[in-house]
mmCIF file of C-alpha atoms in Angstrom:
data_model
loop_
_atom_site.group_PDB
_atom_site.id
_atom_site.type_symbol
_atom_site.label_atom_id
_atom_site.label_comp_id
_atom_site.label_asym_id
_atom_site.label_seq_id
_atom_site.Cartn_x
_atom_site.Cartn_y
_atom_site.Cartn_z
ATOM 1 C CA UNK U 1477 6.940 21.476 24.641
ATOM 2 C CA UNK U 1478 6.598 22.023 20.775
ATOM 3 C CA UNK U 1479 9.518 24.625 20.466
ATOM 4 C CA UNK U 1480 7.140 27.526 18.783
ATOM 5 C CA UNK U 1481 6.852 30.537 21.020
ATOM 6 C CA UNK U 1482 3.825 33.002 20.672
ATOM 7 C CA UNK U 1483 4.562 36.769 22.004
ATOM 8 C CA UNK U 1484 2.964 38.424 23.956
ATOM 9 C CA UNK U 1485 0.901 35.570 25.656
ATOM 10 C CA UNK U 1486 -1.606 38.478 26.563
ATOM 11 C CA UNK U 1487 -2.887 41.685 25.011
ATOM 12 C CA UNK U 1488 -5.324 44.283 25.895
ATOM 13 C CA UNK U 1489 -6.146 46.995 22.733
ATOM 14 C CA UNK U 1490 -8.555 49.479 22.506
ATOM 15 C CA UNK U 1491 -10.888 49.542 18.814
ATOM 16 C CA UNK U 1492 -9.427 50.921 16.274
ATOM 17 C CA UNK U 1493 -5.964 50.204 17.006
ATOM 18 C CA UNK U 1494 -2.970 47.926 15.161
ATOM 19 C CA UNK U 1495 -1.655 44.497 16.962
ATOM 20 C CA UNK U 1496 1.258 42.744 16.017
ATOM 21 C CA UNK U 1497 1.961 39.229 17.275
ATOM 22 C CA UNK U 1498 5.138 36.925 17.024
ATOM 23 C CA UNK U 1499 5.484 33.679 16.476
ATOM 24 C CA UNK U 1500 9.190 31.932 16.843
ATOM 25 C CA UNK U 1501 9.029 29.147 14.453
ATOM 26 C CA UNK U 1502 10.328 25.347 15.571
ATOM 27 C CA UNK U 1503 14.066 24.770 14.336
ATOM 28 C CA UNK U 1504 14.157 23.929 10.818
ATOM 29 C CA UNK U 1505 10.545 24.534 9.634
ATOM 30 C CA UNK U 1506 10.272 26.723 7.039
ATOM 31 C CA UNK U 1507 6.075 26.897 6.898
ATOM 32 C CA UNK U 1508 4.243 28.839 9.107
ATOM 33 C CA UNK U 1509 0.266 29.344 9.564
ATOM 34 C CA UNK U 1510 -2.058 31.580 11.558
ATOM 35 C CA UNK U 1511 -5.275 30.731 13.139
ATOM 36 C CA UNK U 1512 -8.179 32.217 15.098
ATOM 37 C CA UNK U 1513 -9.880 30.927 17.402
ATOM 38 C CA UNK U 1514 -12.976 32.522 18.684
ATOM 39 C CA UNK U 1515 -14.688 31.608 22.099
ATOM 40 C CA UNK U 1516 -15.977 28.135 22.025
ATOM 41 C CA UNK U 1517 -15.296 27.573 18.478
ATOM 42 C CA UNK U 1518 -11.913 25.528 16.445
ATOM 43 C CA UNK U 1519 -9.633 27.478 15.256
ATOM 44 C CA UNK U 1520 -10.142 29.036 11.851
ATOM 45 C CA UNK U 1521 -7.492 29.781 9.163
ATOM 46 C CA UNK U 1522 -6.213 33.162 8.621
ATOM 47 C CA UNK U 1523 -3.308 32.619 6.266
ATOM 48 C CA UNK U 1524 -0.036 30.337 6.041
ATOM 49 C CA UNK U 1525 3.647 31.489 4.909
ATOM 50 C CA UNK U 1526 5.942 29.174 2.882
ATOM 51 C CA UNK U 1527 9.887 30.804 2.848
ATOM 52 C CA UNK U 1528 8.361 34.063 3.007
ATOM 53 C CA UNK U 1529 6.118 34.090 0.934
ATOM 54 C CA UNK U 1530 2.213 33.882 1.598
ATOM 55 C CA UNK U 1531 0.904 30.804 0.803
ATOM 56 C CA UNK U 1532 -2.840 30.489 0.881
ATOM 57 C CA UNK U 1533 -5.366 32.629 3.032
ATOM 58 C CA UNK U 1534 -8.842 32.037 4.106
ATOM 59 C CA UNK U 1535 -11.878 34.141 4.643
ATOM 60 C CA UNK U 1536 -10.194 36.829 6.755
ATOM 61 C CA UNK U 1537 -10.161 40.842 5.374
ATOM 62 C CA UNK U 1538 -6.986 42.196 3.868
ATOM 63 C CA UNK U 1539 -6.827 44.740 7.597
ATOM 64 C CA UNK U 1540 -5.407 40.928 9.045
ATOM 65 C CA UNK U 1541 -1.720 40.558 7.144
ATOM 66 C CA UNK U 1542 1.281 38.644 8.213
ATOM 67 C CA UNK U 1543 5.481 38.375 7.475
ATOM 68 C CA UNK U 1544 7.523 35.514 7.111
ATOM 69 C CA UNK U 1545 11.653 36.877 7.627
ATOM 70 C CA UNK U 1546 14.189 34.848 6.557
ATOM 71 C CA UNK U 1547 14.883 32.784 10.252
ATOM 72 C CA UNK U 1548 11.242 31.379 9.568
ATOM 73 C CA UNK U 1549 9.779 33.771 12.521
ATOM 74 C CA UNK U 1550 6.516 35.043 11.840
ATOM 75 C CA UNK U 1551 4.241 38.109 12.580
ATOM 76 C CA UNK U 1552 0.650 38.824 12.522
ATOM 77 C CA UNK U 1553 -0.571 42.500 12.179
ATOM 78 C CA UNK U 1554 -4.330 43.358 12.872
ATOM 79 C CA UNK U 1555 -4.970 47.144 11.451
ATOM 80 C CA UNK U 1556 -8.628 48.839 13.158
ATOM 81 C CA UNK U 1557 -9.588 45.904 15.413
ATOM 82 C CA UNK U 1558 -13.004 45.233 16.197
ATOM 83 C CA UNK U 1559 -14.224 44.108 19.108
ATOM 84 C CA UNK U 1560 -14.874 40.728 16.871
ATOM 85 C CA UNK U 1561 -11.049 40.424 16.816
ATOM 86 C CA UNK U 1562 -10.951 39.048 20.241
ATOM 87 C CA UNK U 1563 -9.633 35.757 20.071
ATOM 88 C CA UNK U 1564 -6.952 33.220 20.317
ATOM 89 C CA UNK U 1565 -4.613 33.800 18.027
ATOM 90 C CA UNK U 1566 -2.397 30.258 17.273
ATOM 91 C CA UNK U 1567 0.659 30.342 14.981
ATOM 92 C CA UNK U 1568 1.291 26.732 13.707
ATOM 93 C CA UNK U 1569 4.410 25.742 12.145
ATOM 94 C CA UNK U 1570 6.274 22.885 9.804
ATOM 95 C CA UNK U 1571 8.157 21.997 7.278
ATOM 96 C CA UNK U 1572 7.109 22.155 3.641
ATOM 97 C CA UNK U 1573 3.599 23.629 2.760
ATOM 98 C CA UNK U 1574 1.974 20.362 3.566
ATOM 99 C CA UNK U 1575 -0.182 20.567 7.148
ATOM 100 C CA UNK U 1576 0.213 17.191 8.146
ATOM 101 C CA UNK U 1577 1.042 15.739 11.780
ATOM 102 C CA UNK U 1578 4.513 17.459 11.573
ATOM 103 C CA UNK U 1579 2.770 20.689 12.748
ATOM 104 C CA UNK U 1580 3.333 22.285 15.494
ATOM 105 C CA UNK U 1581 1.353 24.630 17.119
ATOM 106 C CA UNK U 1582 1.957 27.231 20.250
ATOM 107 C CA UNK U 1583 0.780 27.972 22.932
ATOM 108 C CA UNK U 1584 -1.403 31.145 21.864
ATOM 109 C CA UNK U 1585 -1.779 34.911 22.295
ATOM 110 C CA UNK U 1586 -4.975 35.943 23.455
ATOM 111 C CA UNK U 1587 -6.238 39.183 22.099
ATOM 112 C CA UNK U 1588 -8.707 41.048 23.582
ATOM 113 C CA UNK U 1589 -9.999 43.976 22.064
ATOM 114 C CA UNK U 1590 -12.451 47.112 24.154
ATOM 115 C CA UNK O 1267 -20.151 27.396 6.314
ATOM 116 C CA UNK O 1268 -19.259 24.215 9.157
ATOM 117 C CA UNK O 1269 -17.489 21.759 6.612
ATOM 118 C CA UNK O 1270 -16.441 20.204 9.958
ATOM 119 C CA UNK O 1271 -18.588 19.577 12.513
ATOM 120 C CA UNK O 1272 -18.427 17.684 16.106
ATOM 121 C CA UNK O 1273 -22.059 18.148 17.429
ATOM 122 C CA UNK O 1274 -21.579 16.936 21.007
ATOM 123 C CA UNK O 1275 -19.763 20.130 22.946
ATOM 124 C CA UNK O 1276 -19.033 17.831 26.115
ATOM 125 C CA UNK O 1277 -18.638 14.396 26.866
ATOM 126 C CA UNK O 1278 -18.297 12.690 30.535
ATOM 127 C CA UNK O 1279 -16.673 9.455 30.789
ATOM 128 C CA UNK O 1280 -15.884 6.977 33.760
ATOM 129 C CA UNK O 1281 -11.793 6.249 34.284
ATOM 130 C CA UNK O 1282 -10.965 3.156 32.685
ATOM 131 C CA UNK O 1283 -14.078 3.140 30.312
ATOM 132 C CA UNK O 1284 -14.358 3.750 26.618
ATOM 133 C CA UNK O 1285 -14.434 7.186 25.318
ATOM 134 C CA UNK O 1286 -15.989 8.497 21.749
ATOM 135 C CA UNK O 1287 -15.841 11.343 20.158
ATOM 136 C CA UNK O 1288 -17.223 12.116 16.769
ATOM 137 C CA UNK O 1289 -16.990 14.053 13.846
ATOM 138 C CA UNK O 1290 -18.776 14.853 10.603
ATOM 139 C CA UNK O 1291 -17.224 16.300 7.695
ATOM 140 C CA UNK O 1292 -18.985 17.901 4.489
ATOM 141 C CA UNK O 1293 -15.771 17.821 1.734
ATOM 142 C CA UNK O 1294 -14.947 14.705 0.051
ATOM 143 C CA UNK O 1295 -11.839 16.791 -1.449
ATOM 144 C CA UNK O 1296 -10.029 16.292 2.074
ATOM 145 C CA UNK O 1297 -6.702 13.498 2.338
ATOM 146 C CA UNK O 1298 -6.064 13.952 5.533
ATOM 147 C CA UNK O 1299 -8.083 13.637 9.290
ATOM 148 C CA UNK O 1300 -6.610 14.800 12.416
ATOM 149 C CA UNK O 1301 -7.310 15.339 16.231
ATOM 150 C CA UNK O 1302 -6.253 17.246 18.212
ATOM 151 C CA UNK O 1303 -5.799 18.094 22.274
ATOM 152 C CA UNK O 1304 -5.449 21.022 23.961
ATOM 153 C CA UNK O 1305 -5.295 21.749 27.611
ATOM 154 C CA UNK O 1306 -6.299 25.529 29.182
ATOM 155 C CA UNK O 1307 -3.822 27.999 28.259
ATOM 156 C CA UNK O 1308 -1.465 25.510 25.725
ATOM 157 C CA UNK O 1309 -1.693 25.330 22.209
ATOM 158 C CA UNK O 1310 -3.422 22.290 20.282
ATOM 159 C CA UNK O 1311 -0.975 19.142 20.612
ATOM 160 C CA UNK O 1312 -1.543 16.480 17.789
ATOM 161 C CA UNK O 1313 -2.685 13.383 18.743
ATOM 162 C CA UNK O 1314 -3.633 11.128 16.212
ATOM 163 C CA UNK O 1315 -4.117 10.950 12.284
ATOM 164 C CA UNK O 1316 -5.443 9.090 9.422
ATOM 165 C CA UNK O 1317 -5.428 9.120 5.638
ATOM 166 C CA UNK O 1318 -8.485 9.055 3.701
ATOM 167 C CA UNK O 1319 -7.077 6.349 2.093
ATOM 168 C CA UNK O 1320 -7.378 4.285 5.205
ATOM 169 C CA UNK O 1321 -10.412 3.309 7.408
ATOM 170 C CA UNK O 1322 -8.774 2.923 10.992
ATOM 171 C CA UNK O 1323 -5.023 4.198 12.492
ATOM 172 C CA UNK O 1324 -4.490 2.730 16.205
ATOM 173 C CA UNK O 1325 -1.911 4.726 18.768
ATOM 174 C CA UNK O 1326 -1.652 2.966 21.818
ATOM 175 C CA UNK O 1327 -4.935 3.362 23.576
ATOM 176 C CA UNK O 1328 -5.914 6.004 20.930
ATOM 177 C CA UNK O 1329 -7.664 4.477 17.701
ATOM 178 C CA UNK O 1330 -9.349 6.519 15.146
ATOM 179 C CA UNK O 1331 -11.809 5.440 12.620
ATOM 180 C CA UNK O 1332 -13.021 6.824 9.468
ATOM 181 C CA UNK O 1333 -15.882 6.391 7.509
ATOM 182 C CA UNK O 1334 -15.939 7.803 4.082
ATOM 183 C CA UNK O 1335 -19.056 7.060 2.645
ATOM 184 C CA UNK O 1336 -21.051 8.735 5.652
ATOM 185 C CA UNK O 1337 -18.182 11.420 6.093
ATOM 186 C CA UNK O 1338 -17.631 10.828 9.609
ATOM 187 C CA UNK O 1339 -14.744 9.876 11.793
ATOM 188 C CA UNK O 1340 -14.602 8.781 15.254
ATOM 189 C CA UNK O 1341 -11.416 8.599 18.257
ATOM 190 C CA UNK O 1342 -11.865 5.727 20.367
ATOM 191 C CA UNK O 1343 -10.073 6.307 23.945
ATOM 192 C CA UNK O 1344 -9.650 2.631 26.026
ATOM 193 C CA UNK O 1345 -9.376 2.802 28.760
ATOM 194 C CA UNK O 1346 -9.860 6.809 29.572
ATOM 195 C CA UNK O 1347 -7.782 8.256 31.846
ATOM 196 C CA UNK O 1348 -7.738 11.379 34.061
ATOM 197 C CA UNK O 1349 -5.167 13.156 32.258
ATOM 198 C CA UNK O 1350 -7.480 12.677 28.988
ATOM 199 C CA UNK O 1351 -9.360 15.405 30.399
ATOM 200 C CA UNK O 1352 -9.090 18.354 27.576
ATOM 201 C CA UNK O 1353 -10.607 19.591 24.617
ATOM 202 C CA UNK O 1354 -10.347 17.280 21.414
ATOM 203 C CA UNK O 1355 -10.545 19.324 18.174
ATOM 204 C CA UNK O 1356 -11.420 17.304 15.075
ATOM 205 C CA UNK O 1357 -9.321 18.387 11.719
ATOM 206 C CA UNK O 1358 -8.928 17.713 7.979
ATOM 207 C CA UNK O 1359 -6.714 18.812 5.853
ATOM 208 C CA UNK O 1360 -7.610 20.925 2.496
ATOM 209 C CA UNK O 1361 -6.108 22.819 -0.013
ATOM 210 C CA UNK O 1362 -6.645 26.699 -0.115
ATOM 211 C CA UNK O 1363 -4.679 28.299 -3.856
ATOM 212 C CA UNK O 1364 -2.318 25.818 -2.708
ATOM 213 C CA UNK O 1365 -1.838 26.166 0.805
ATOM 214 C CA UNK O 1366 -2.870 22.772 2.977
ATOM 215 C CA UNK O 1367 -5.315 24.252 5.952
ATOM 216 C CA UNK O 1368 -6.463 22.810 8.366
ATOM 217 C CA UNK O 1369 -9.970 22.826 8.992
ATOM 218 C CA UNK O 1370 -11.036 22.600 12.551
ATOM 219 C CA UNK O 1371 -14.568 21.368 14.444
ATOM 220 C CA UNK O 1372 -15.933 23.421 17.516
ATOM 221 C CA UNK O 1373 -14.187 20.720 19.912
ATOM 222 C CA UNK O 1374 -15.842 18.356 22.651
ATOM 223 C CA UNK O 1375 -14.539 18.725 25.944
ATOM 224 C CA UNK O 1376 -14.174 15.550 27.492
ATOM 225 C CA UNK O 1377 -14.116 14.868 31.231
ATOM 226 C CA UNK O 1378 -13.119 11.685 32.899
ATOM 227 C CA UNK O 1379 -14.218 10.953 36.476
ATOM 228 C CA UNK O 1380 -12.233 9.021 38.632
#
């Protein structure tokens, strides 16, 4: 067990609508990163948050956006999904802004949009 | 845009034989090459690393090996085991305005038969 919790492990949303997903960071890491990960493809990189502060994003639209708060927890908002927005959605976390084998991921929070 | 690529999406391997999986990369600006497992319904669980800097890391029966003038990197499993059965995700680490992401391959689901 890695100590990062995803919530909820499950989610059903209709197009159109917002998501938000949680992420409960390990003890004592203060970086946290998103990822997608579409059917039968790695995960891809939506953003990563370093004390609060976002800290690099990749090729994802500004409707995907994220907080850091100040216990390192995390959250992922989705504004209008798509039906493309089904996924895995992974939080990853660790300590400093470097991804390296201190990284942590959990266990997912699979989205499914209709 | 694949800048990391495992081309075989399964692999089936005899218990106590030699597994290999493979990996291409297209970036010569990544430092840092990881795999990854994951199991149905858990997150990715880090396995085994290596440095750019380095051409082979060893982890028990785990051994990865990297070759940087044909971009491609390999994990060596000896012997395989049942519980190896998973998905192994390929990464490498890269810089995005300053955030280290990792950048993930489609994953090869390996099998082991008994």
């Amino acid at each position: 067990e890695t100590g990062v919790t995803q919530s909820p492990t499950h989610l059903i949303k209709t197009r159109g609508q917002q998501v938000t997903l949680r992420c409960s960071s390990q003890s004592g890491h203060n970086t946290v990163s998103w990822y997608q990960q579409a059917l039968g493809q790695g995960p891809q990189f939506i953003f990563q948050y370093y004390r609060e502060e976002e800290n690099g994003r990749g090729n994802f639209p500004p409707r995907f956006s994220g907080l850091q708060f100040p216990n390192y927890s995390s959250e992922l908002n989705v504004n209008a999904l798509e039906l493309d927005d089904s996924a895995l959605y992974l939080c990853a976390s660790s300590s400093g802004r470097l991804m390296n084998t201190e990284a942590f991921f959990g266990q997912g929070t699979r989205l499914t949009v209709v | 845009d694949q800048q990391v690529k495992q081309n075989s999406p399964s692999l089936s391997v005899q218990e106590g034989r030699i597994s290999i999986l493979n990996c291409d990369y297209t970036n010569s600006m990544f430092d840092y090459f990881l795999w990854y497992k994951k199991y149905p319904a858990e997150g990715p669980t880090f396995l085994i690393s290596i440095s750019s800097i380095k051409d082979k890391n060893e982890d028990g029966r785990f051994t990865v090996f990297l070759n940087k003038s044909a971009k491609h990197l390999s994990l060596h499993i000896v012997p395989s085991q049942p519980g190896d059965s998973a998905v192994y995700f390929c990464a490498a680490r890269g810089g995005v305005q300053g955030a280290q992401k990792l950048v993930f391959g489609q994953g090869t689901r390996l099998t082991i038969n008994p």
